[in-house]
Amino acid sequence: MADNVKPRVKAPKSASAGEVVTIKTLISHQMESGQRKDKDGNKIPRSIINRFTAEYNGQMVIDVTMEPAISTNPYFEFDATIPEAGEFKFTWYDDDGSVYEDSKAVSVA
Amino acid sequence: MDFTRRDTLALGLGAAAMTVLPFRVNAAATDDLIAEFTGGAEMGAGGLTLTAPEIAENGNTVPISVDAEGATAIMVLATGNPTPPVATFNFGELAGSQSASTRIRLAGTQELIAIARMSDGSFQRDSKTVKVTIGGCGG
Amino acid sequence: MNKTTASRLALTLVLSFGAGAALADENADLVVNEEIEMTVRAPAPAYLDGHLPEILSGWLFRSDETQDLQRDDFDNPGMIFVDQALDQWAMVDGSEGKSCASCHDDPADSMAGVRAVYPKWNADAGEVRTLAMQINDCRETQMGAKKWGYTSGDMTAMEALISVQSRGMPVNVAIDGPVAATWEQGKEMYYTRYGQLELSCANCHEDNYGNHIRADHLSQGQINGFPVYRLKNTKLNAAHDRFKGCVRDTRAETFDPGSPEFVALELYVASRGNGLSVEAPSVRN
């Protein structure tokens, strides 16, 4: 696992049924592109998060294929529909096989 | 502001340099990726909006967003990067809109292309040129 | 052509060069999280002797997109490191079995206002201390822990966490009394031309702020936003690393981060921003 990987998610704690809400996610990750060289001129191998998904109560919101052109500390902002009370599940997939997860519960008034 | 002869000379040099700024393009790879995504289908315009700054202060972190109502997927390509793919956004049934924002790396001044696959199987295209400033103490 | 003329010509050339680059919205106002109102322009302190008509945060000199990154903590990548430092705050380190929290509890209470007055005089030690020096003194003397590198990731993150507790408060460093001699030393450095390009801090940041140095939009070189998250290297950067970069850009041998020279310069430059808000972690290009 890459060092100091920490997901952050901003989602509303409550919504009305059928409401569209904006979600922001940020994860600390170097996103080593595979294009850089170290001090000795050797290529630094690629090591990135290559996929990000957001689900709500098991249904897909967004599924992003990520390439080395995504900046360090990957950031996404997108909209989700909240049909009923439940939970978001966010998953980031690292090249090295690590999986980072975060979740956020949403109540419906 | 008073222009000295030197200032004027410098401005002239600056203008000359601007016209030969490298405009990066990786055409073959870009064409292949588009063909793979669309299967060679025609692409319409107007149904997809790609938003990017005209000038990026630093190529390492360039904010972009895509928006195409009714899209199932949107692919973003940086045509001048060593590897043009940037990201593909696939929208699920609970997507509140077919739009997303992220931050990307650009290896220099170049054209960004976004292509949306619409739910009816058609395709939409949009592009933006982003100038990436290099140099000075910030570069 | 003598050397001074040559360096002035060099500066004229580079300053004129990027005149078409991104122009910032210099009339913008900064409110963070729709809550913290930042003072990004303030009256120049009297001791600047009229050299600046007003003092301006570096935030004003950045592009619209970069400015936006600082308007919301979630959009500000520097806050990642504040989160990491908050974990560190509670972590026991060193021979005394203490964490920062052992003595200072919740940083939101104990650290409010601290950043705004650093660097400041430490009477017990008889020296001017920067925040980084104080953090390392805590680690060594109170915790029995190893010092952090002066501009290391651990250090800049901890400085950012402490600074966040003072956001929106005006920078208010003392320049008189026991620090007066150090402040004078810093002022002397500010106006001294360094390097093969023979440039002083003032040549760029007092005489030419608002102009372009190649593609870079020159600010007043205020440090109220440090440590700053730079898009260039995607991490927090200490003021002393920026000083080092500036001196290097004059083609000079630079002073070391944490050196007495840079401590004096930090005190003086911080005082030039007395009245601007503590902004850290700010976002710059």
Short mmCIF file of C-alpha atoms in Angstrom, two decimals:
data_model
loop_
_atom_site.label_atom_id
_atom_site.label_comp_id
_atom_site.label_asym_id
_atom_site.label_seq_id
_atom_site.Cartn_x
_atom_site.Cartn_y
_atom_site.Cartn_z
CA MET A 1 0.00 0.00 0.00
CA ALA A 2 1.25 3.45 -0.85
CA ASP A 3 2.09 5.64 2.15
CA ASN A 4 -0.37 7.95 3.83
CA VAL A 5 -3.34 7.14 1.61
CA LYS A 6 -6.36 8.75 3.17
CA PRO A 7 -9.75 9.11 1.48
CA ARG A 8 -11.90 12.18 2.12
CA VAL A 9 -15.54 12.43 1.10
CA LYS A 10 -17.99 15.31 1.29
CA ALA A 11 -21.62 14.20 1.09
CA PRO A 12 -24.79 15.52 2.71
CA LYS A 13 -25.97 13.68 5.83
CA SER A 14 -29.62 13.99 4.81
CA ALA A 15 -31.68 14.53 1.67
CA SER A 16 -35.26 14.32 0.48
CA ALA A 17 -36.33 11.26 -1.49
CA GLY A 18 -35.41 11.66 -5.15
CA GLU A 19 -33.08 14.60 -4.46
CA VAL A 20 -29.93 15.06 -6.55
CA VAL A 21 -26.93 15.77 -4.32
CA THR A 22 -23.34 16.75 -5.13
CA ILE A 23 -20.53 14.51 -3.89
CA LYS A 24 -16.87 15.48 -3.67
CA THR A 25 -14.06 12.99 -3.09
CA LEU A 26 -10.33 13.44 -2.59
CA ILE A 27 -7.74 10.81 -1.80
CA SER A 28 -4.13 11.43 -0.91
CA HIS A 29 -2.03 9.50 -3.42
CA GLN A 30 1.18 10.23 -5.32
CA MET A 31 -0.22 8.98 -8.69
CA GLU A 32 3.29 8.18 -9.94
CA SER A 33 2.86 8.48 -13.69
CA GLY A 34 5.61 6.16 -14.92
CA GLN A 35 7.00 9.06 -16.97
CA ARG A 36 9.35 10.48 -14.35
CA LYS A 37 12.98 9.59 -13.74
CA ASP A 38 14.84 9.42 -10.43
CA LYS A 39 18.13 11.18 -9.69
CA ASP A 40 20.11 8.38 -11.37
CA GLY A 41 18.08 8.62 -14.56
CA ASN A 42 16.08 5.41 -13.99
CA LYS A 43 12.39 5.48 -14.80
CA ILE A 44 10.21 5.49 -11.69
CA PRO A 45 7.63 2.73 -12.24
CA ARG A 46 4.00 3.69 -12.62
CA SER A 47 1.96 3.42 -9.41
CA ILE A 48 -1.49 4.98 -9.58
CA ILE A 49 -5.06 4.52 -8.51
CA ASN A 50 -6.59 3.16 -11.71
CA ARG A 51 -10.30 3.04 -10.85
CA PHE A 52 -12.77 4.83 -8.62
CA THR A 53 -16.38 3.80 -8.01
CA ALA A 54 -19.28 5.28 -6.06
CA GLU A 55 -22.33 3.14 -5.25
CA TYR A 56 -25.46 3.89 -3.28
CA ASN A 57 -27.30 0.95 -1.68
CA GLY A 58 -25.51 -1.32 -4.11
CA GLN A 59 -26.51 0.62 -7.23
CA MET A 60 -23.84 2.31 -9.36
CA VAL A 61 -23.52 6.10 -9.36
CA ILE A 62 -20.23 6.53 -11.21
CA ASP A 63 -17.37 4.25 -12.25
CA VAL A 64 -14.23 6.05 -13.39
CA THR A 65 -11.31 4.53 -15.29
CA MET A 66 -8.29 6.56 -14.21
CA GLU A 67 -5.04 7.04 -16.13
CA PRO A 68 -1.67 8.52 -15.12
CA ALA A 69 -2.89 11.94 -16.35
CA ILE A 70 -5.06 12.27 -13.24
CA SER A 71 -3.29 14.67 -10.84
CA THR A 72 -1.66 13.75 -7.55
CA ASN A 73 -4.31 13.49 -4.80
CA PRO A 74 -7.16 12.55 -7.18
CA TYR A 75 -10.29 14.69 -6.88
CA PHE A 76 -13.77 13.96 -8.25
CA GLU A 77 -17.00 15.88 -8.08
CA PHE A 78 -20.27 14.40 -9.38
CA ASP A 79 -24.01 14.19 -8.70
CA ALA A 80 -26.02 11.32 -7.23
CA THR A 81 -29.74 10.69 -6.94
CA ILE A 82 -30.93 9.63 -3.46
CA PRO A 83 -34.00 7.37 -3.89
CA GLU A 84 -34.24 6.38 -0.22
CA ALA A 85 -32.23 6.38 3.02
CA GLY A 86 -29.05 4.37 2.76
CA GLU A 87 -25.32 4.42 2.38
CA PHE A 88 -22.75 5.50 -0.15
CA LYS A 89 -19.80 3.23 -0.71
CA PHE A 90 -16.70 4.71 -2.32
CA THR A 91 -13.86 2.49 -3.55
CA TRP A 92 -10.45 3.35 -4.96
CA TYR A 93 -8.35 0.62 -6.66
CA ASP A 94 -4.55 0.93 -6.53
CA ASP A 95 -2.16 -0.53 -9.15
CA ASP A 96 -0.48 -2.43 -6.31
CA GLY A 97 -3.67 -4.32 -5.53
CA SER A 98 -4.65 -2.22 -2.50
CA VAL A 99 -8.27 -1.16 -2.20
CA TYR A 100 -9.26 1.92 -0.21
CA GLU A 101 -12.85 2.36 0.94
CA ASP A 102 -15.00 4.96 2.59
CA SER A 103 -18.73 5.12 3.24
CA LYS A 104 -21.28 7.81 4.12
CA ALA A 105 -24.79 7.27 5.44
CA VAL A 106 -27.62 9.48 4.18
CA SER A 107 -30.93 9.83 6.00
CA VAL A 108 -34.13 10.77 4.19
CA ALA A 109 -36.47 13.14 5.96
CA MET B 1 3.51 53.30 -19.06
CA ASP B 2 6.53 54.56 -20.97
CA PHE B 3 8.11 52.13 -23.37
CA THR B 4 11.85 52.32 -23.66
CA ARG B 5 13.57 50.97 -26.73
CA ARG B 6 14.59 47.92 -24.70
CA ASP B 7 11.05 47.26 -23.50
CA THR B 8 9.79 47.39 -27.05
CA LEU B 9 12.54 45.08 -28.21
CA ALA B 10 11.72 42.66 -25.41
CA LEU B 11 8.03 42.68 -26.22
CA GLY B 12 8.87 41.93 -29.82
CA LEU B 13 11.00 38.99 -28.78
CA GLY B 14 8.21 37.79 -26.50
CA ALA B 15 5.67 37.96 -29.30
CA ALA B 16 7.99 36.07 -31.63
CA ALA B 17 8.49 33.36 -29.02
CA MET B 18 4.75 33.04 -28.46
CA THR B 19 4.20 32.14 -32.08
CA VAL B 20 6.59 29.21 -31.96
CA LEU B 21 5.47 27.77 -28.61
CA PRO B 22 5.40 23.99 -28.93
CA PHE B 23 1.88 22.69 -29.45
CA ARG B 24 2.09 19.07 -28.45
CA VAL B 25 0.14 16.44 -30.30
CA ASN B 26 0.17 12.67 -30.23
CA ALA B 27 -2.14 12.19 -33.22
CA ALA B 28 -1.87 8.50 -34.02
CA ALA B 29 -2.50 7.35 -30.47
CA THR B 30 -5.43 9.76 -30.13
CA ASP B 31 -7.08 8.57 -33.36
CA ASP B 32 -6.76 4.92 -32.30
CA LEU B 33 -8.31 5.60 -28.91
CA ILE B 34 -11.24 7.48 -30.43
CA ALA B 35 -11.83 4.69 -32.97
CA GLU B 36 -11.78 2.12 -30.19
CA PHE B 37 -14.33 4.10 -28.14
CA THR B 38 -16.72 4.96 -30.98
CA GLY B 39 -16.17 1.99 -33.28
CA GLY B 40 -15.61 4.56 -36.00
CA ALA B 41 -19.08 6.10 -35.67
CA GLU B 42 -19.75 9.74 -36.59
CA MET B 43 -19.63 12.20 -33.71
CA GLY B 44 -22.11 15.02 -33.22
CA ALA B 45 -21.53 18.29 -31.39
CA GLY B 46 -23.55 20.37 -28.97
CA GLY B 47 -24.67 17.61 -26.62
CA LEU B 48 -21.41 17.51 -24.65
CA THR B 49 -19.64 20.34 -22.89
CA LEU B 50 -15.99 20.07 -21.92
CA THR B 51 -14.92 22.85 -19.56
CA ALA B 52 -11.23 23.66 -19.07
CA PRO B 53 -9.26 26.85 -18.36
CA GLU B 54 -7.96 28.71 -21.40
CA ILE B 55 -4.66 29.14 -19.57
CA ALA B 56 -3.47 26.80 -16.83
CA GLU B 57 -1.07 28.25 -14.25
CA ASN B 58 0.56 24.88 -13.81
CA GLY B 59 0.19 21.78 -15.94
CA ASN B 60 0.31 19.51 -12.90
CA THR B 61 -3.17 20.38 -11.67
CA VAL B 62 -5.64 21.53 -14.31
CA PRO B 63 -9.34 21.53 -13.31
CA ILE B 64 -11.69 20.16 -15.98
CA SER B 65 -15.32 19.08 -16.12
CA VAL B 66 -17.53 17.23 -18.59
CA ASP B 67 -21.31 17.37 -18.94
CA ALA B 68 -23.52 15.47 -21.41
CA GLU B 69 -27.13 14.90 -20.44
CA GLY B 70 -28.16 11.39 -21.40
CA ALA B 71 -24.61 10.02 -21.74
CA THR B 72 -23.66 6.56 -20.52
CA ALA B 73 -19.92 7.23 -20.67
CA ILE B 74 -17.56 10.15 -21.34
CA MET B 75 -13.92 9.64 -22.33
CA VAL B 76 -11.35 12.44 -21.94
CA LEU B 77 -8.11 12.53 -23.94
CA ALA B 78 -5.13 14.87 -23.62
CA THR B 79 -3.84 14.77 -27.17
CA GLY B 80 -0.39 16.15 -26.32
CA ASN B 81 0.43 13.94 -23.34
CA PRO B 82 2.96 11.09 -23.70
CA THR B 83 -0.05 8.80 -23.13
CA PRO B 84 -3.27 10.57 -24.19
CA PRO B 85 -5.89 8.76 -22.05
CA VAL B 86 -7.01 10.80 -19.02
CA ALA B 87 -10.16 9.15 -17.68
CA THR B 88 -13.43 7.54 -18.71
CA PHE B 89 -16.49 8.35 -16.63
CA ASN B 90 -19.17 5.64 -16.70
CA PHE B 91 -22.50 6.83 -15.31
CA GLY B 92 -24.70 4.40 -13.36
CA GLU B 93 -28.43 4.34 -12.73
CA LEU B 94 -28.13 6.58 -9.66
CA ALA B 95 -26.00 9.24 -11.34
CA GLY B 96 -27.73 12.54 -10.54
CA SER B 97 -26.41 14.02 -13.79
CA GLN B 98 -24.06 12.88 -16.51
CA SER B 99 -21.39 15.31 -15.41
CA ALA B 100 -18.16 15.12 -13.43
CA SER B 101 -15.17 17.28 -12.49
CA THR B 102 -11.57 16.29 -11.80
CA ARG B 103 -8.01 17.65 -11.93
CA ILE B 104 -5.57 16.49 -14.58
CA ARG B 105 -1.95 16.72 -15.74
CA LEU B 106 -1.06 18.33 -19.05
CA ALA B 107 2.47 17.99 -20.43
CA GLY B 108 2.22 21.31 -22.27
CA THR B 109 -0.07 23.48 -24.37
CA GLN B 110 -2.41 21.14 -26.25
CA GLU B 111 -5.93 20.17 -27.26
CA LEU B 112 -8.20 18.27 -24.88
CA ILE B 113 -10.88 16.08 -26.43
CA ALA B 114 -13.97 14.62 -24.74
CA ILE B 115 -16.29 12.09 -26.38
CA ALA B 116 -19.63 11.02 -24.93
CA ARG B 117 -21.41 7.77 -25.70
CA MET B 118 -25.12 8.59 -25.51
CA SER B 119 -27.81 6.19 -24.30
CA ASP B 120 -29.12 5.81 -27.88
CA GLY B 121 -25.69 4.63 -29.04
CA SER B 122 -24.72 7.87 -30.78
CA PHE B 123 -21.61 9.91 -29.96
CA GLN B 124 -20.92 13.55 -29.12
CA ARG B 125 -17.58 15.34 -29.20
CA ASP B 126 -16.16 18.54 -27.72
CA SER B 127 -12.63 19.91 -27.46
CA LYS B 128 -10.74 22.74 -25.78
CA THR B 129 -7.24 24.11 -26.22
CA VAL B 130 -5.44 24.70 -22.92
CA LYS B 131 -2.31 26.84 -22.80
CA VAL B 132 0.06 25.64 -20.11
CA THR B 133 2.37 28.33 -18.77
CA ILE B 134 5.93 27.28 -18.07
CA GLY B 135 8.74 29.40 -16.75
CA GLY B 136 9.26 32.09 -14.18
CA CYS B 137 9.73 31.21 -10.54
CA GLY B 138 6.50 29.24 -10.46
CA GLY B 139 7.50 26.93 -13.29
CA MET C 1 28.04 47.62 -20.32
CA ASN C 2 28.70 47.19 -16.63
CA LYS C 3 27.36 44.30 -14.58
CA THR C 4 24.51 46.21 -12.96
CA THR C 5 23.22 47.42 -16.31
CA ALA C 6 23.41 43.87 -17.61
CA SER C 7 21.36 42.52 -14.73
CA ARG C 8 18.76 45.29 -15.12
CA LEU C 9 18.50 44.46 -18.79
CA ALA C 10 18.09 40.79 -17.91
CA LEU C 11 15.30 41.64 -15.51
CA THR C 12 13.62 43.92 -18.04
CA LEU C 13 13.70 41.13 -20.57
CA VAL C 14 12.23 38.49 -18.31
CA LEU C 15 9.65 40.86 -16.87
CA SER C 16 8.38 41.84 -20.27
CA PHE C 17 8.34 38.35 -21.62
CA GLY C 18 5.19 36.74 -20.37
CA ALA C 19 2.91 39.75 -20.52
CA GLY C 20 0.16 37.69 -22.15
CA ALA C 21 -0.04 35.01 -19.45
CA ALA C 22 -2.98 34.33 -17.14
CA LEU C 23 -4.28 37.41 -15.41
CA ALA C 24 -5.80 37.02 -11.99
CA ASP C 25 -8.90 38.71 -10.71
CA GLU C 26 -7.26 41.28 -8.48
CA ASN C 27 -10.60 42.59 -7.26
CA ALA C 28 -11.70 39.22 -5.88
CA ASP C 29 -12.54 38.67 -2.23
CA LEU C 30 -11.65 35.51 -0.35
CA VAL C 31 -14.18 33.83 1.91
CA VAL C 32 -13.28 30.28 2.93
CA ASN C 33 -16.06 27.72 3.50
CA GLU C 34 -18.55 30.60 3.11
CA GLU C 35 -17.51 31.45 6.65
CA ILE C 36 -13.98 32.74 7.19
CA GLU C 37 -13.52 36.20 5.70
CA MET C 38 -9.90 36.67 4.75
CA THR C 39 -8.27 40.07 4.62
CA VAL C 40 -6.41 39.90 1.31
CA ARG C 41 -5.62 43.62 1.06
CA ALA C 42 -4.71 45.85 3.98
CA PRO C 43 -3.05 49.20 4.70
CA ALA C 44 0.74 49.01 4.51
CA PRO C 45 2.43 49.11 7.93
CA ALA C 46 4.12 52.46 8.66
CA TYR C 47 7.58 50.90 8.81
CA LEU C 48 7.39 50.10 5.10
CA ASP C 49 8.04 53.84 4.65
CA GLY C 50 5.56 54.16 1.81
CA HIS C 51 7.31 51.56 -0.37
CA LEU C 52 3.97 49.77 -0.88
CA PRO C 53 0.65 51.62 -1.30
CA GLU C 54 -1.13 48.66 0.32
CA ILE C 55 -0.28 45.09 1.18
CA LEU C 56 -1.79 42.31 -0.93
CA SER C 57 -2.08 38.58 -0.36
CA GLY C 58 -0.42 36.37 -2.98
CA TRP C 59 -3.88 34.85 -3.50
CA LEU C 60 -4.84 37.97 -5.51
CA PHE C 61 -2.12 37.25 -8.07
CA ARG C 62 -3.31 33.75 -8.97
CA SER C 63 -5.66 32.62 -11.75
CA ASP C 64 -9.39 32.24 -11.14
CA GLU C 65 -9.04 28.45 -11.04
CA THR C 66 -6.23 28.53 -8.49
CA GLN C 67 -8.09 31.11 -6.39
CA ASP C 68 -11.15 28.83 -6.28
CA LEU C 69 -9.15 25.97 -4.79
CA GLN C 70 -8.73 27.99 -1.60
CA ARG C 71 -12.39 28.93 -1.18
CA ASP C 72 -13.45 25.56 0.20
CA ASP C 73 -11.47 23.27 2.49
CA PHE C 74 -12.61 20.25 0.55
CA ASP C 75 -11.25 21.67 -2.69
CA ASN C 76 -7.98 22.68 -1.02
CA PRO C 77 -5.49 19.79 -1.34
CA GLY C 78 -3.42 21.32 1.47
CA MET C 79 -6.09 20.17 3.90
CA ILE C 80 -5.05 16.55 3.28
CA PHE C 81 -1.88 17.31 5.19
CA VAL C 82 -3.78 19.08 7.96
CA ASP C 83 -5.76 15.85 8.42
CA GLN C 84 -2.55 13.85 8.57
CA ALA C 85 -1.09 16.25 11.13
CA LEU C 86 -4.21 15.89 13.27
CA ASP C 87 -3.48 12.15 13.49
CA GLN C 88 0.13 12.98 14.32
CA TRP C 89 -1.02 15.42 17.02
CA ALA C 90 -2.48 12.54 19.05
CA MET C 91 0.40 10.14 18.38
CA VAL C 92 2.82 9.42 21.23
CA ASP C 93 6.44 9.87 20.13
CA GLY C 94 9.77 9.93 21.99
CA SER C 95 11.13 8.88 25.39
CA GLU C 96 8.66 10.85 27.51
CA GLY C 97 5.61 8.95 26.26
CA LYS C 98 3.88 12.15 25.17
CA SER C 99 2.00 13.38 22.16
CA CYS C 100 1.29 17.00 21.24
CA ALA C 101 -2.17 16.46 22.73
CA SER C 102 -0.70 15.46 26.11
CA CYS C 103 0.15 19.10 26.81
CA HIS C 104 -1.92 21.04 24.28
CA ASP C 105 -5.23 19.09 24.22
CA ASP C 106 -7.40 20.24 21.33
CA PRO C 107 -5.43 22.37 18.88
CA ALA C 108 -8.60 24.32 18.07
CA ASP C 109 -8.37 25.82 21.57
CA SER C 110 -4.69 25.72 22.41
CA MET C 111 -3.31 26.87 19.06
CA ALA C 112 -5.78 29.64 18.19
CA GLY C 113 -3.80 32.80 17.45
CA VAL C 114 -0.39 31.12 17.67
CA ARG C 115 0.57 31.28 13.97
CA ALA C 116 -0.34 34.97 13.78
CA VAL C 117 2.48 36.08 16.10
CA TYR C 118 5.34 33.86 14.86
CA PRO C 119 8.30 34.31 14.52
CA LYS C 120 8.56 35.68 18.05
CA TRP C 121 10.97 36.17 20.92
CA ASN C 122 11.52 33.29 23.30
CA ALA C 123 12.79 34.83 26.54
CA ASP C 124 13.96 31.56 28.12
CA ALA C 125 16.09 30.65 25.14
CA GLY C 126 17.02 34.26 24.39
CA GLU C 127 16.33 33.84 20.67
CA VAL C 128 13.86 34.62 17.92
CA ARG C 129 11.90 31.45 17.23
CA THR C 130 9.99 30.46 14.15
CA LEU C 131 7.04 28.09 14.49
CA ALA C 132 9.19 25.25 13.10
CA MET C 133 11.89 25.93 15.73
CA GLN C 134 9.26 25.89 18.48
CA ILE C 135 7.76 22.62 17.23
CA ASN C 136 11.19 20.98 17.21
CA ASP C 137 11.95 22.37 20.67
CA CYS C 138 8.73 20.78 21.92
CA ARG C 139 9.66 17.49 20.30
CA GLU C 140 13.18 17.42 21.75
CA THR C 141 12.67 19.00 25.16
CA GLN C 142 9.14 17.99 26.10
CA MET C 143 8.61 14.73 24.19
CA GLY C 144 12.14 13.37 24.00
CA ALA C 145 11.50 12.80 20.31
CA LYS C 146 13.72 13.32 17.29
CA LYS C 147 13.66 16.69 15.58
CA TRP C 148 11.87 16.87 12.26
CA GLY C 149 13.67 18.21 9.20
CA TYR C 150 13.08 21.95 9.07
CA THR C 151 11.04 21.83 5.87
CA SER C 152 10.03 18.14 6.01
CA GLY C 153 6.56 16.85 5.26
CA ASP C 154 5.89 16.19 8.96
CA MET C 155 6.94 19.72 9.82
CA THR C 156 5.00 21.57 7.13
CA ALA C 157 1.89 19.51 7.90
CA MET C 158 2.13 20.32 11.62
CA GLU C 159 2.69 24.01 10.83
CA ALA C 160 -0.40 23.89 8.61
CA LEU C 161 -2.51 22.29 11.36
CA ILE C 162 -1.41 24.98 13.81
CA SER C 163 -1.94 27.75 11.24
CA VAL C 164 -5.49 26.59 10.47
CA GLN C 165 -6.46 27.45 14.04
CA SER C 166 -5.60 31.11 13.30
CA ARG C 167 -7.17 31.42 9.86
CA GLY C 168 -8.74 34.80 9.27
CA MET C 169 -6.83 36.40 12.15
CA PRO C 170 -4.47 39.23 11.18
CA VAL C 171 -0.75 38.49 11.08
CA ASN C 172 0.68 40.45 13.98
CA VAL C 173 4.37 39.80 14.55
CA ALA C 174 6.29 42.09 16.91
CA ILE C 175 9.22 43.98 15.40
CA ASP C 176 10.52 45.91 18.38
CA GLY C 177 12.06 45.13 21.77
CA PRO C 178 14.28 42.04 21.83
CA VAL C 179 13.59 41.13 18.18
CA ALA C 180 14.52 44.57 16.82
CA ALA C 181 18.07 43.61 15.86
CA THR C 182 16.91 40.43 14.06
CA TRP C 183 14.20 42.42 12.27
CA GLU C 184 16.81 44.96 11.11
CA GLN C 185 18.97 42.10 9.85
CA GLY C 186 16.02 40.73 7.88
CA LYS C 187 15.27 44.15 6.43
CA GLU C 188 18.90 44.55 5.38
CA MET C 189 18.69 41.18 3.59
CA TYR C 190 15.42 42.13 1.89
CA TYR C 191 17.09 45.07 0.17
CA THR C 192 20.43 43.34 -0.56
CA ARG C 193 21.06 42.25 -4.14
CA TYR C 194 22.09 38.60 -4.32
CA GLY C 195 23.49 36.36 -7.02
CA GLN C 196 24.76 36.80 -10.54
CA LEU C 197 21.48 38.50 -11.47
CA GLU C 198 22.02 40.96 -8.61
CA LEU C 199 18.42 40.89 -7.48
CA SER C 200 17.07 41.75 -4.07
CA CYS C 201 13.70 40.61 -2.74
CA ALA C 202 12.53 44.18 -3.29
CA ASN C 203 13.46 44.22 -6.99
CA CYS C 204 10.76 41.68 -7.74
CA HIS C 205 8.28 41.88 -4.88
CA GLU C 206 8.29 45.62 -4.15
CA ASP C 207 9.28 47.25 -7.45
CA ASN C 208 7.59 44.80 -9.82
CA TYR C 209 4.68 43.01 -8.18
CA GLY C 210 1.82 42.74 -10.65
CA ASN C 211 4.29 42.39 -13.54
CA HIS C 212 5.23 39.10 -15.13
CA ILE C 213 8.58 37.38 -14.77
CA ARG C 214 8.34 35.20 -17.85
CA ALA C 215 5.06 33.32 -17.29
CA ASP C 216 4.90 34.04 -13.57
CA HIS C 217 2.71 36.79 -12.15
CA LEU C 218 4.83 38.42 -9.46
CA SER C 219 3.20 38.90 -6.07
CA GLN C 220 4.38 40.98 -3.15
CA GLY C 221 6.03 37.88 -1.73
CA GLN C 222 3.84 37.88 1.36
CA ILE C 223 4.13 34.79 3.57
CA ASN C 224 0.77 34.97 5.39
CA GLY C 225 -0.33 31.89 3.41
CA PHE C 226 2.59 29.59 4.35
CA PRO C 227 2.92 26.68 4.43
CA VAL C 228 1.48 26.74 0.92
CA TYR C 229 0.23 23.88 -1.26
CA ARG C 230 1.83 24.37 -4.66
CA LEU C 231 0.29 22.92 -7.80
CA LYS C 232 3.84 22.56 -9.09
CA ASN C 233 4.99 19.95 -6.56
CA THR C 234 1.61 18.96 -5.06
CA LYS C 235 2.73 19.26 -1.46
CA LEU C 236 3.02 21.79 1.33
CA ASN C 237 5.98 24.15 1.02
CA ALA C 238 7.69 25.99 3.86
CA ALA C 239 8.50 29.71 3.64
CA HIS C 240 12.22 28.93 3.96
CA ASP C 241 12.05 26.63 0.93
CA ARG C 242 10.44 29.48 -1.05
CA PHE C 243 13.19 31.84 0.15
CA LYS C 244 15.77 29.28 -0.95
CA GLY C 245 14.09 28.99 -4.37
CA CYS C 246 14.05 32.76 -4.78
CA VAL C 247 17.70 33.20 -3.82
CA ARG C 248 18.64 30.30 -6.11
CA ASP C 249 16.74 32.01 -8.94
CA THR C 250 19.04 35.00 -8.57
CA ARG C 251 21.86 32.53 -9.30
CA ALA C 252 23.30 32.79 -5.81
CA GLU C 253 24.47 30.26 -3.26
CA THR C 254 21.50 30.18 -0.93
CA PHE C 255 21.20 30.16 2.83
CA ASP C 256 19.88 26.97 4.43
CA PRO C 257 16.29 26.60 5.63
CA GLY C 258 16.35 27.17 9.37
CA SER C 259 19.56 29.25 9.20
CA PRO C 260 19.77 32.43 11.32
CA GLU C 261 19.69 34.42 8.07
CA PHE C 262 16.38 32.93 6.92
CA VAL C 263 14.91 33.22 10.42
CA ALA C 264 15.68 36.95 10.31
CA LEU C 265 14.28 37.22 6.80
CA GLU C 266 11.12 35.36 7.83
CA LEU C 267 10.56 37.76 10.72
CA TYR C 268 10.97 40.79 8.46
CA VAL C 269 8.87 39.41 5.58
CA ALA C 270 6.15 38.27 8.01
CA SER C 271 6.04 41.80 9.44
CA ARG C 272 5.49 43.22 5.94
CA GLY C 273 2.23 41.28 6.00
CA ASN C 274 1.04 42.49 9.42
CA GLY C 275 -2.67 43.03 8.91
CA LEU C 276 -3.26 40.36 6.24
CA SER C 277 -5.07 37.22 7.37
CA VAL C 278 -3.35 33.99 8.27
CA GLU C 279 -4.33 31.90 5.21
CA ALA C 280 -2.41 28.65 5.57
CA PRO C 281 -2.61 26.25 3.96
CA SER C 282 -2.98 28.50 0.94
CA VAL C 283 -2.91 27.27 -2.66
CA ARG C 284 -0.48 28.73 -5.19
CA ASN C 285 0.90 27.71 -8.58
#
